[in-house]
Coordinates of N, CA, C and O in Angstrom, one line a residue:
X1 N 0.9 -0.8 -0.1 CA -0.1 0.6 0.1 C 0.7 1.4 0.0 O 1.8 1.2 0.9
X2 N 0.6 2.0 -0.9 CA 1.5 3.4 -0.9 C 0.3 4.4 -0.9 O -0.6 4.5 -1.6
X3 N 0.8 5.5 -0.1 CA -0.2 6.6 0.6 C 0.5 7.8 0.1 O 1.5 7.8 0.3
X4 N 0.1 8.4 -0.6 CA 0.4 10.0 -0.9 C -0.2 11.0 -0.9 O -1.2 11.0 -1.1
X5 N 0.2 11.8 -0.3 CA -0.3 13.0 0.6 C 0.4 13.9 1.5 O 1.7 13.3 2.0
X6 N 0.0 14.1 2.3 CA 0.5 15.4 3.3 C -0.4 15.9 4.6 O -1.1 14.5 5.2
X7 N -0.7 17.0 4.5 CA -1.7 17.1 5.7 C -3.0 16.6 5.7 O -3.6 16.0 6.4
X8 N -3.6 15.9 4.1 CA -4.8 15.4 4.5 C -4.8 13.8 4.6 O -6.0 13.6 5.1
X9 N -3.6 13.5 4.8 CA -3.2 12.0 5.8 C -3.2 12.2 6.9 O -2.4 12.6 7.8
X10 N -4.0 11.3 7.1 CA -3.9 11.2 9.2 C -3.1 10.6 10.1 O -2.4 9.9 8.7
X11 N -2.7 11.2 10.7 CA -0.9 10.8 10.8 C -0.8 9.4 11.6 O 0.5 9.3 11.7
X12 N -1.6 9.0 11.9 CA -1.0 7.5 12.5 C -0.9 6.4 11.6 O -0.3 5.9 11.6
X13 N -1.1 7.1 9.8 CA -0.7 6.7 8.9 C 1.0 6.5 8.5 O 1.7 6.0 8.2
X14 N 1.3 7.8 9.5 CA 2.8 8.1 9.4 C 3.3 6.8 10.7 O 4.8 7.1 10.9
X15 N 2.8 6.5 10.7 CA 3.4 5.8 12.2 C 4.7 4.6 12.4 O 3.8 3.7 11.0
X16 N 5.3 4.0 13.2 CA 6.3 3.1 12.2 C 5.4 1.5 12.6 O 5.7 0.6 11.5
X17 N 4.4 1.5 13.1 CA 3.7 0.7 13.1 C 2.7 0.1 11.9 O 2.5 -0.9 11.7
X18 N 2.6 1.1 11.0 CA 1.6 1.1 9.6 C 2.4 1.3 8.5 O 2.1 0.5 7.5
X19 N 3.5 1.9 8.5 CA 4.5 2.3 7.6 C 5.7 1.8 7.5 O 6.5 1.8 8.4
X20 N 6.1 1.2 6.7 CA 7.3 0.7 6.0 C 8.2 2.1 6.2 O 9.6 2.0 6.2
X21 N 8.1 3.1 4.9 CA 8.7 3.9 4.7 C 8.2 5.6 5.0 O 6.3 5.0 4.7
X22 N 8.6 6.5 5.1 CA 7.6 7.9 5.1 C 8.8 8.9 4.2 O 9.5 9.3 5.3
X23 N 8.7 8.8 3.0 CA 9.4 9.6 2.1 C 8.8 11.2 2.1 O 7.9 11.2 1.8
X24 N 9.8 12.3 2.3 CA 9.4 13.5 2.1 C 10.0 14.4 1.4 O 11.6 13.9 1.5
X25 N 9.8 15.0 0.5 CA 10.7 15.9 -0.5 C 10.1 17.2 -0.4 O 9.3 17.5 -0.9
X26 N 10.6 18.2 0.4 CA 10.4 19.9 0.9 C 8.5 19.6 1.4 O 8.5 18.5 1.7
X27 N 8.2 20.6 1.2 CA 7.0 20.7 1.8 C 6.0 21.9 0.3 O 5.3 22.5 0.7
X28 N 6.4 22.0 -1.0 CA 6.0 22.3 -2.0 C 4.9 21.4 -2.2 O 4.8 20.8 -2.7
X29 N 4.4 21.5 -3.4 CA 2.7 21.3 -3.9 C 3.1 19.8 -4.7 O 2.5 18.9 -5.0
X30 N 4.3 19.7 -5.5 CA 4.6 19.0 -6.2 C 5.9 17.9 -5.6 O 6.1 17.1 -5.9
X31 N 5.8 18.1 -3.9 CA 6.5 17.4 -3.2 C 6.1 15.7 -2.9 O 7.0 14.7 -2.9
X32 N 4.8 15.2 -3.5 CA 4.5 14.2 -3.3 C 4.4 13.7 -4.4 O 4.9 12.2 -4.3
X33 N 4.3 14.1 -5.4 CA 4.6 13.7 -6.6 C 6.5 13.2 -6.8 O 7.0 12.5 -7.2
X34 N 7.4 14.3 -6.1 CA 8.8 13.3 -6.0 C 8.9 12.8 -5.2 O 10.0 11.5 -5.4
X35 N 8.1 12.4 -4.3 CA 8.5 11.6 -3.0 C 7.8 10.2 -3.6 O 8.9 9.1 -3.6
X36 N 6.7 10.4 -4.7 CA 6.3 8.6 -5.0 C 7.4 8.9 -6.2 O 8.4 7.6 -5.9
X37 N 8.3 9.6 -6.5 CA 9.3 9.2 -7.7 C 10.3 8.4 -6.7 O 10.5 7.4 -7.1
X38 N 10.9 8.9 -6.2 CA 12.4 8.2 -5.4 C 12.1 7.2 -5.0 O 12.2 6.4 -4.7
X39 N 10.8 7.2 -4.1 CA 10.3 5.7 -3.0 C 10.2 4.9 -4.6 O 10.8 3.7 -4.2
X40 N 9.4 5.1 -5.4 CA 9.5 3.9 -6.6 C 11.4 3.4 -7.3 O 11.5 2.3 -7.5
X41 N 11.9 4.7 -7.7 CA 13.0 4.1 -7.9 C 13.8 3.6 -6.5 O 14.3 2.6 -7.2
X42 N 13.7 3.9 -5.8 CA 14.5 2.7 -4.9 C 14.2 1.5 -4.5 O 14.6 0.3 -4.4
X43 N 12.3 1.5 -4.6 CA 11.8 0.1 -4.7 C 12.2 -0.9 -6.1 O 12.7 -1.8 -5.9
X44 N 12.4 0.1 -6.8 CA 12.6 -1.1 -8.4 C 14.3 -0.8 -8.4 O 14.7 -1.4 -9.4
X45 N 15.1 0.1 -7.4 CA 16.4 -0.3 -7.8 C 17.4 -0.1 -9.2 O 18.1 -0.4 -10.0
X46 N 16.1 1.2 -10.1 CA 16.4 1.4 -11.4 C 15.8 0.4 -12.4 O 16.1 0.9 -13.6
X47 N 15.4 -0.2 -12.5 CA 14.8 -1.8 -12.9 C 14.1 -1.0 -14.3 O 13.7 -1.2 -14.7
X48 N 13.0 0.0 -13.0 CA 12.0 0.4 -14.2 C 12.4 1.4 -15.5 O 11.4 1.7 -16.3
X49 N 13.9 1.5 -16.2 CA 14.3 2.0 -16.8 C 14.4 0.9 -18.0 O 14.2 0.7 -19.4
X50 N 14.2 0.0 -17.7 CA 14.9 -1.7 -18.7 C 13.6 -2.2 -18.7 O 13.2 -3.3 -19.0
X51 N 12.4 -2.0 -17.5 CA 11.7 -3.2 -17.8 C 9.9 -2.6 -18.9 O 10.4 -1.5 -19.4
X52 N 9.7 -4.0 -20.0 CA 8.8 -3.4 -20.7 C 7.6 -4.0 -20.3 O 7.2 -5.4 -19.2
X53 N 6.4 -3.6 -20.7 CA 5.3 -4.4 -20.0 C 4.1 -4.3 -21.5 O 4.3 -3.6 -22.4
X54 N 4.0 -6.0 -21.4 CA 3.2 -6.7 -22.9 C 2.6 -5.3 -23.5 O 2.8 -6.0 -24.6
X55 N 1.6 -5.2 -22.8 CA 0.2 -4.9 -23.8 C 0.6 -2.8 -23.3 O -1.1 -2.7 -23.3
X56 N 1.6 -2.7 -23.1 CA 2.1 -1.1 -23.4 C 0.9 -0.7 -24.4 O 1.2 -0.9 -25.2
X57 N -0.2 0.9 -24.5 CA -0.3 1.3 -25.2 C 0.5 2.2 -26.0 O 0.2 2.6 -26.9
X58 N 1.7 2.5 -24.6 CA 2.6 3.9 -25.6 C 4.1 3.4 -25.1 O 4.0 3.2 -23.5
X59 N 5.2 3.1 -25.5 CA 6.6 3.5 -24.9 C 7.6 3.7 -25.6 O 7.1 4.4 -27.1
X60 N 8.5 4.4 -24.7 CA 9.6 5.4 -25.8 C 10.4 4.3 -25.4 O 10.9 4.3 -24.6
X61 N 11.3 4.3 -26.5 CA 12.7 3.0 -26.8 C 13.4 3.7 -27.0 O 13.9 4.7 -27.8
X62 N 14.3 4.3 -25.7 CA 15.8 4.8 -26.4 C 16.8 3.9 -27.0 O 16.7 2.8 -27.4
X63 N 17.1 4.9 -28.6 CA 18.2 4.1 -29.2 C 19.0 4.6 -29.4 O 18.9 6.1 -29.7
X64 N 19.9 4.0 -29.9 CA 21.3 5.1 -30.5 C 20.8 5.3 -31.8 O 21.4 6.6 -32.4
X65 N 20.2 4.7 -32.9 CA 20.0 4.5 -34.0 C 19.0 5.0 -34.5 O 17.8 4.4 -33.2
X66 N 18.4 6.1 -34.6 CA 16.6 6.2 -34.8 C 16.6 7.9 -34.6 O 17.5 8.4 -34.7
X67 N 15.3 7.6 -34.1 CA 15.0 9.0 -33.2 C 16.1 9.4 -32.3 O 16.3 8.7 -31.8
X68 N 16.4 10.8 -32.4 CA 16.6 11.8 -31.5 C 16.1 12.5 -30.4 O 15.1 13.5 -31.0
X69 N 16.1 12.0 -29.4 CA 15.6 12.4 -28.1 C 16.2 13.3 -26.8 O 17.2 13.1 -26.5
X70 N 15.6 14.6 -26.5 CA 16.1 15.7 -26.0 C 15.2 15.6 -24.8 O 14.3 15.9 -24.7
X71 N 15.1 15.3 -23.3 CA 14.9 16.1 -22.1 C 15.4 17.2 -21.7 O 16.6 17.0 -21.3
X72 N 14.8 17.9 -22.0 CA 15.3 19.5 -21.3 C 14.4 19.8 -20.2 O 13.0 20.3 -19.8
X73 N 15.4 19.9 -19.1 CA 15.0 20.3 -17.7 C 14.6 21.6 -17.4 O 15.2 22.4 -17.3
X74 N 13.6 21.9 -17.3 CA 13.2 23.6 -17.2 C 13.1 24.7 -16.3 O 13.1 25.3 -15.5
X75 N 13.1 23.3 -14.8 CA 12.9 23.7 -13.1 C 14.0 24.2 -13.0 O 15.2 24.1 -12.6
X76 N 13.9 25.7 -13.0 CA 15.2 26.7 -12.5 C 15.2 26.5 -11.1 O 16.3 26.8 -10.2
X77 N 14.2 26.4 -10.4 CA 14.3 26.1 -8.6 C 15.2 25.1 -8.4 O 15.5 24.8 -7.0
X78 N 16.1 24.0 -9.4 CA 16.6 23.1 -8.8 C 16.0 22.0 -10.2 O 15.0 21.7 -9.6
X79 N 16.9 21.2 -10.8 CA 17.0 20.7 -11.2 C 17.2 19.4 -10.9 O 17.7 19.2 -10.1
X80 N 15.6 18.8 -10.9 CA 15.7 17.1 -10.1 C 15.6 16.5 -11.2 O 16.0 15.1 -10.8
X81 N 16.0 16.1 -12.8 CA 16.0 15.2 -13.4 C 17.5 14.6 -13.0 O 17.6 13.7 -13.4
X82 N 18.1 15.6 -13.0 CA 20.0 15.3 -12.9 C 19.8 13.8 -11.2 O 20.4 13.5 -11.9
X83 N 19.2 14.9 -10.7 CA 19.2 14.2 -9.1 C 18.6 12.9 -9.4 O 19.0 11.6 -9.3
X84 N 17.0 12.4 -9.7 CA 17.1 11.0 -10.0 C 17.5 10.0 -11.0 O 17.2 9.2 -10.8
X85 N 18.0 11.1 -12.3 CA 18.8 10.0 -13.0 C 20.2 9.7 -12.1 O 21.6 8.8 -13.0
X86 N 20.7 10.2 -11.3 CA 22.0 10.4 -11.0 C 22.7 10.4 -11.3 O 24.1 10.0 -11.8
X87 N 22.5 11.9 -12.5 CA 23.7 12.2 -13.4 C 25.1 13.0 -12.6 O 24.9 13.6 -11.5
X88 N 26.3 12.3 -13.1 CA 27.4 13.0 -12.9 C 27.9 13.6 -14.4 O 28.7 13.0 -14.9
X89 N 27.0 14.6 -14.1 CA 27.6 15.9 -15.3 C 27.6 17.2 -15.0 O 27.1 17.7 -13.9
X90 N 28.3 17.7 -15.4 CA 28.9 19.0 -15.4 C 28.2 20.5 -15.7 O 28.7 21.0 -15.2
X91 N 27.4 20.5 -16.3 CA 26.8 21.0 -17.3 C 25.2 21.4 -16.9 O 24.7 20.0 -16.5
X92 N 24.7 22.3 -17.3 CA 23.3 22.5 -16.8 C 22.8 23.5 -18.1 O 23.5 24.1 -18.6
X93 N 21.3 23.8 -17.5 CA 21.0 24.4 -19.0 C 21.6 26.1 -18.5 O 21.0 26.8 -19.5
X94 N 21.6 26.3 -16.9 CA 22.1 27.5 -17.2 C 23.0 28.0 -17.9 O 23.1 29.3 -18.6
X95 N 24.2 27.1 -18.4 CA 25.1 27.8 -19.3 C 24.8 28.0 -21.0 O 25.5 28.5 -21.4
X96 N 23.6 27.1 -21.0 CA 22.9 27.9 -22.0 C 22.4 28.7 -22.4 O 22.3 29.8 -23.1
X97 N 21.4 29.4 -21.2 CA 20.5 30.5 -21.0 C 21.9 32.0 -21.1 O 21.4 33.3 -20.5
X98 N 22.7 31.6 -19.9 CA 23.7 32.6 -19.6 C 24.6 32.8 -20.6 O 25.1 34.4 -20.5
X99 N 25.2 32.8 -21.6 CA 25.4 32.8 -22.4 C 25.3 33.9 -23.5 O 23.9 33.9 -23.9
X100 N 25.6 35.0 -24.0 CA 25.1 36.1 -24.7 C 24.6 35.6 -26.0 O 23.9 36.1 -26.6
X101 N 25.8 35.0 -26.6 CA 25.2 34.4 -28.0 C 24.8 33.1 -28.1 O 24.7 32.1 -27.3
X102 N 23.7 32.7 -29.2 CA 23.0 32.0 -29.3 C 24.0 30.6 -29.3 O 25.2 30.7 -30.3
X103 N 24.1 29.5 -29.1 CA 24.9 28.0 -28.7 C 25.0 28.1 -30.3 O 24.0 27.6 -30.8
X104 N 26.0 27.5 -30.4 CA 25.9 26.7 -31.5 C 25.6 25.2 -32.0 O 25.7 24.7 -30.6
X105 N 25.7 24.3 -32.8 CA 24.9 23.1 -33.0 C 26.2 22.4 -31.8 O 26.0 20.9 -31.0
X106 N 26.9 22.6 -32.2 CA 28.6 21.6 -31.7 C 28.0 21.6 -30.1 O 28.6 20.8 -29.1
X107 N 27.8 23.3 -29.4 CA 28.0 23.7 -28.3 C 26.7 23.2 -27.3 O 27.1 22.3 -26.1
X108 N 25.5 22.7 -27.9 CA 24.2 22.4 -27.6 C 24.8 20.4 -27.3 O 24.3 20.6 -26.1
X109 N 25.2 20.0 -28.5 CA 25.6 19.0 -28.0 C 26.8 18.5 -26.8 O 26.3 17.2 -26.5
X110 N 27.6 19.0 -26.6 CA 28.7 18.9 -25.6 C 27.8 19.4 -24.5 O 28.6 18.9 -23.6
X111 N 27.0 19.9 -24.3 CA 26.5 20.0 -22.9 C 25.4 19.1 -22.1 O 24.9 19.2 -21.2
X112 N 25.0 18.1 -23.5 CA 24.0 17.3 -22.7 C 24.6 16.1 -22.1 O 25.8 15.4 -22.4
X113 N 23.8 15.2 -21.2 CA 24.3 14.0 -20.6 C 23.3 12.6 -21.9 O 22.4 12.9 -22.5
X114 N 24.0 11.8 -21.4 CA 23.0 10.3 -22.2 C 22.6 9.6 -21.3 O 23.8 9.1 -20.5
X115 N 21.3 8.9 -21.2 CA 20.8 8.1 -20.5 C 20.1 6.8 -21.1 O 18.9 7.8 -22.3
X116 N 20.4 5.9 -21.8 CA 19.5 4.9 -22.5 C 19.3 5.3 -23.7 O 17.9 5.5 -23.8
X117 N 20.4 6.1 -24.2 CA 19.5 6.6 -25.4 C 19.1 7.7 -25.5 O 18.9 8.1 -26.6
X118 N 18.8 8.3 -24.5 CA 18.4 10.0 -24.4 C 19.3 11.3 -24.1 O 19.8 10.6 -22.6
X119 N 19.1 11.6 -24.8 CA 20.3 12.7 -24.2 C 19.4 14.0 -23.3 O 18.5 14.2 -23.5
X120 N 19.6 14.2 -22.4 CA 19.4 15.2 -21.0 C 20.4 16.5 -20.9 O 21.2 16.4 -20.6
X121 N 19.4 17.4 -21.0 CA 20.0 18.5 -20.8 C 19.6 19.0 -19.2 O 18.0 19.3 -18.9
X122 N 19.8 18.5 -17.8 CA 19.5 18.7 -16.3 C 19.5 20.6 -16.1 O 20.2 21.6 -17.0
X123 N 18.6 20.4 -15.4 CA 18.2 21.9 -14.8 C 19.3 22.1 -13.4 O 20.0 21.1 -13.3
X124 N 18.8 23.5 -13.2 CA 20.9 23.7 -12.1 C 20.4 23.0 -11.0 O 19.3 23.3 -10.4
X125 N 21.8 22.9 -10.1 CA 21.6 22.6 -9.1 C 21.2 23.2 -8.0 O 20.3 22.4 -7.1
X126 N 21.1 24.3 -8.2 CA 20.8 25.5 -7.2 C 19.8 26.2 -7.9 O 20.0 26.6 -9.2
X127 N 19.0 27.0 -7.0 CA 18.0 27.8 -7.9 C 18.5 28.9 -9.0 O 19.6 29.2 -7.9
X128 N 17.8 29.5 -10.0 CA 18.3 30.5 -10.4 C 17.4 31.3 -10.3 O 16.3 31.7 -10.6
X129 N 18.1 32.5 -9.9 CA 17.1 33.6 -9.8 C 16.7 34.2 -10.9 O 15.7 35.8 -11.0
X130 N 17.6 34.5 -11.9 CA 17.3 35.1 -13.4 C 16.5 34.4 -14.2 O 16.5 33.3 -14.5
X131 N 15.6 35.1 -15.1 CA 14.3 34.3 -15.6 C 14.8 34.0 -16.6 O 15.3 34.8 -17.4
X132 N 14.5 33.2 -17.6 CA 14.9 33.1 -19.2 C 13.7 34.0 -19.6 O 12.4 33.9 -19.5
X133 N 14.2 34.5 -20.7 CA 13.8 35.2 -21.5 C 13.1 34.8 -22.8 O 13.7 33.6 -23.4
X134 N 12.0 35.4 -23.1 CA 10.9 34.1 -24.1 C 12.1 33.9 -25.4 O 12.7 32.8 -26.4
X135 N 12.4 35.3 -25.8 CA 13.5 34.6 -27.0 C 14.4 34.2 -26.9 O 14.6 33.4 -27.9
X136 N 14.8 34.2 -25.8 CA 16.3 33.1 -25.4 C 15.6 32.1 -26.0 O 16.6 30.7 -26.1
X137 N 14.8 31.5 -25.0 CA 14.2 29.9 -24.9 C 13.9 29.3 -26.2 O 13.7 28.7 -26.9
X138 N 13.5 30.4 -27.1 CA 12.8 30.0 -28.4 C 14.2 29.9 -29.4 O 13.9 29.0 -30.3
X139 N 14.3 30.9 -29.5 CA 16.4 30.3 -30.1 C 16.8 29.1 -29.9 O 16.8 27.9 -30.8
X140 N 17.4 29.0 -28.7 CA 17.5 27.9 -27.8 C 16.9 26.6 -28.5 O 17.0 25.5 -29.1
X141 N 15.6 26.5 -28.3 CA 14.7 25.5 -28.5 C 14.7 25.0 -29.9 O 14.4 24.1 -30.9
X142 N 14.9 26.1 -30.8 CA 14.6 26.3 -32.7 C 16.4 25.6 -33.1 O 16.0 25.1 -33.7
X143 N 16.8 25.8 -32.3 CA 18.5 24.9 -32.3 C 18.3 23.7 -32.1 O 18.7 23.0 -32.7
X144 N 17.8 23.5 -30.9 CA 17.6 22.0 -30.3 C 17.1 21.2 -31.8 O 16.8 20.2 -31.6
X145 N 15.3 21.5 -31.9 CA 14.8 21.2 -33.2 C 15.6 21.0 -34.0 O 15.1 19.6 -34.9
X146 N 16.7 21.5 -34.5 CA 17.8 21.1 -36.1 C 18.7 19.8 -35.3 O 18.4 19.2 -36.5
X147 N 18.2 19.2 -34.3 CA 19.4 18.7 -34.2 C 18.2 17.0 -33.3 O 18.7 16.2 -33.9
X148 N 17.4 17.5 -32.6 CA 16.4 16.6 -32.3 C 15.5 16.1 -33.0 O 14.6 16.5 -33.2
X149 N 14.6 15.2 -33.1 CA 13.4 14.2 -33.4 C 11.9 15.1 -32.4 O 11.1 15.4 -32.8
X150 N 12.7 14.9 -31.1 CA 11.3 15.0 -30.0 C 12.3 15.8 -28.9 O 13.4 15.3 -28.7
X151 N 11.9 16.5 -28.2 CA 12.2 17.5 -27.7 C 11.0 17.3 -26.5 O 10.0 17.3 -26.4
X152 N 11.2 16.4 -25.3 CA 10.4 16.9 -23.9 C 11.1 17.8 -22.7 O 12.3 17.8 -22.4
X153 N 10.2 19.0 -22.9 CA 10.1 19.7 -21.3 C 9.4 19.1 -20.2 O 8.4 19.3 -20.2
X154 N 10.4 19.1 -19.3 CA 10.2 19.3 -17.9 C 10.1 20.4 -17.5 O 10.8 21.2 -17.0
X155 N 8.8 20.6 -16.8 CA 8.1 22.3 -16.9 C 8.3 22.3 -15.5 O 8.5 21.0 -14.3
X156 N 8.6 23.2 -14.9 CA 8.3 23.4 -13.2 C 6.9 22.7 -12.7 O 6.0 23.7 -12.9
X157 N 6.5 22.2 -11.3 CA 5.8 21.3 -11.2 C 4.8 23.0 -10.4 O 3.1 22.9 -10.7
X158 N 5.2 23.9 -10.2 CA 4.6 24.7 -9.9 C 4.4 25.9 -11.0 O 5.3 26.3 -11.5
X159 N 3.1 25.7 -10.9 CA 2.7 26.8 -12.5 C 3.4 28.2 -12.5 O 3.4 28.8 -11.5
X160 N 4.3 29.1 -13.8 CA 5.2 30.0 -13.1 C 5.5 30.5 -14.9 O 5.1 29.7 -16.0
X161 N 6.2 31.6 -15.2 CA 6.4 31.9 -16.4 C 7.3 31.3 -17.1 O 6.6 31.2 -18.1
X162 N 8.2 30.8 -16.5 CA 9.2 29.4 -17.5 C 8.0 28.6 -17.7 O 7.9 28.1 -18.9
X163 N 6.5 28.1 -17.0 CA 6.4 27.0 -17.7 C 5.6 27.2 -18.6 O 5.2 27.0 -20.0
X164 N 4.9 28.8 -18.7 CA 4.1 29.4 -20.2 C 5.1 29.4 -20.9 O 4.7 29.2 -22.2
X165 N 6.4 30.0 -20.9 CA 7.3 29.8 -22.1 C 7.6 28.6 -22.3 O 7.6 28.7 -23.9
X166 N 7.8 27.8 -21.7 CA 7.8 26.0 -22.1 C 6.5 25.6 -23.2 O 6.9 25.5 -24.1
X167 N 5.5 26.4 -22.8 CA 4.0 25.3 -23.2 C 4.1 26.5 -24.4 O 3.4 25.9 -25.4
X168 N 4.1 27.7 -24.6 CA 4.2 28.6 -26.1 C 5.3 28.1 -27.1 O 5.1 28.2 -28.2
X169 N 6.6 27.0 -27.0 CA 7.1 26.4 -27.6 C 6.5 24.9 -27.9 O 7.2 24.7 -29.0
X170 N 5.5 24.4 -27.8 CA 5.3 23.4 -28.0 C 4.9 23.3 -29.3 O 3.9 24.2 -29.6
X171 N 4.4 21.8 -30.0 CA 3.3 22.0 -31.3 C 2.5 21.5 -30.8 O 1.8 21.1 -29.9
X172 N 1.1 22.0 -32.0 CA 0.1 22.0 -31.4 C -0.9 21.0 -32.0 O -0.1 20.6 -32.7

């Protein structure tokens, strides 16, 4: 039994006599989802990335040849994708947006980490106070569209300006 919630869950469910795990990630509205993701990662010991479901209606198959996929972590308050995937990566989204010039195709390709055939540009480890400008985001995504068949935007859990900018870049 997995219970996801916070204040609305009766306190007796958090006692050692009832629960084996009590996972909390901060106190933000998205923390329940983060807690569930971390719990499932620990429970499955990373096997969730290689598990195949027989009757799946949709699957994403990472591959070296074929479709190129980029996961772009636009959470400027602290990128969680790098944390969840245990990336040992020295670059982040900040480098793309801090540079005054639009990055070249080679620069963009050098900033990503690869996990299971999917390129990932993680968000910053520490919160970023400088907002992303719409023209800059558009230019960066336009350049990435030249390289990748699919771009997955991981938007902040709390709806904010970055979420709107990211959504405005999606295909209709």
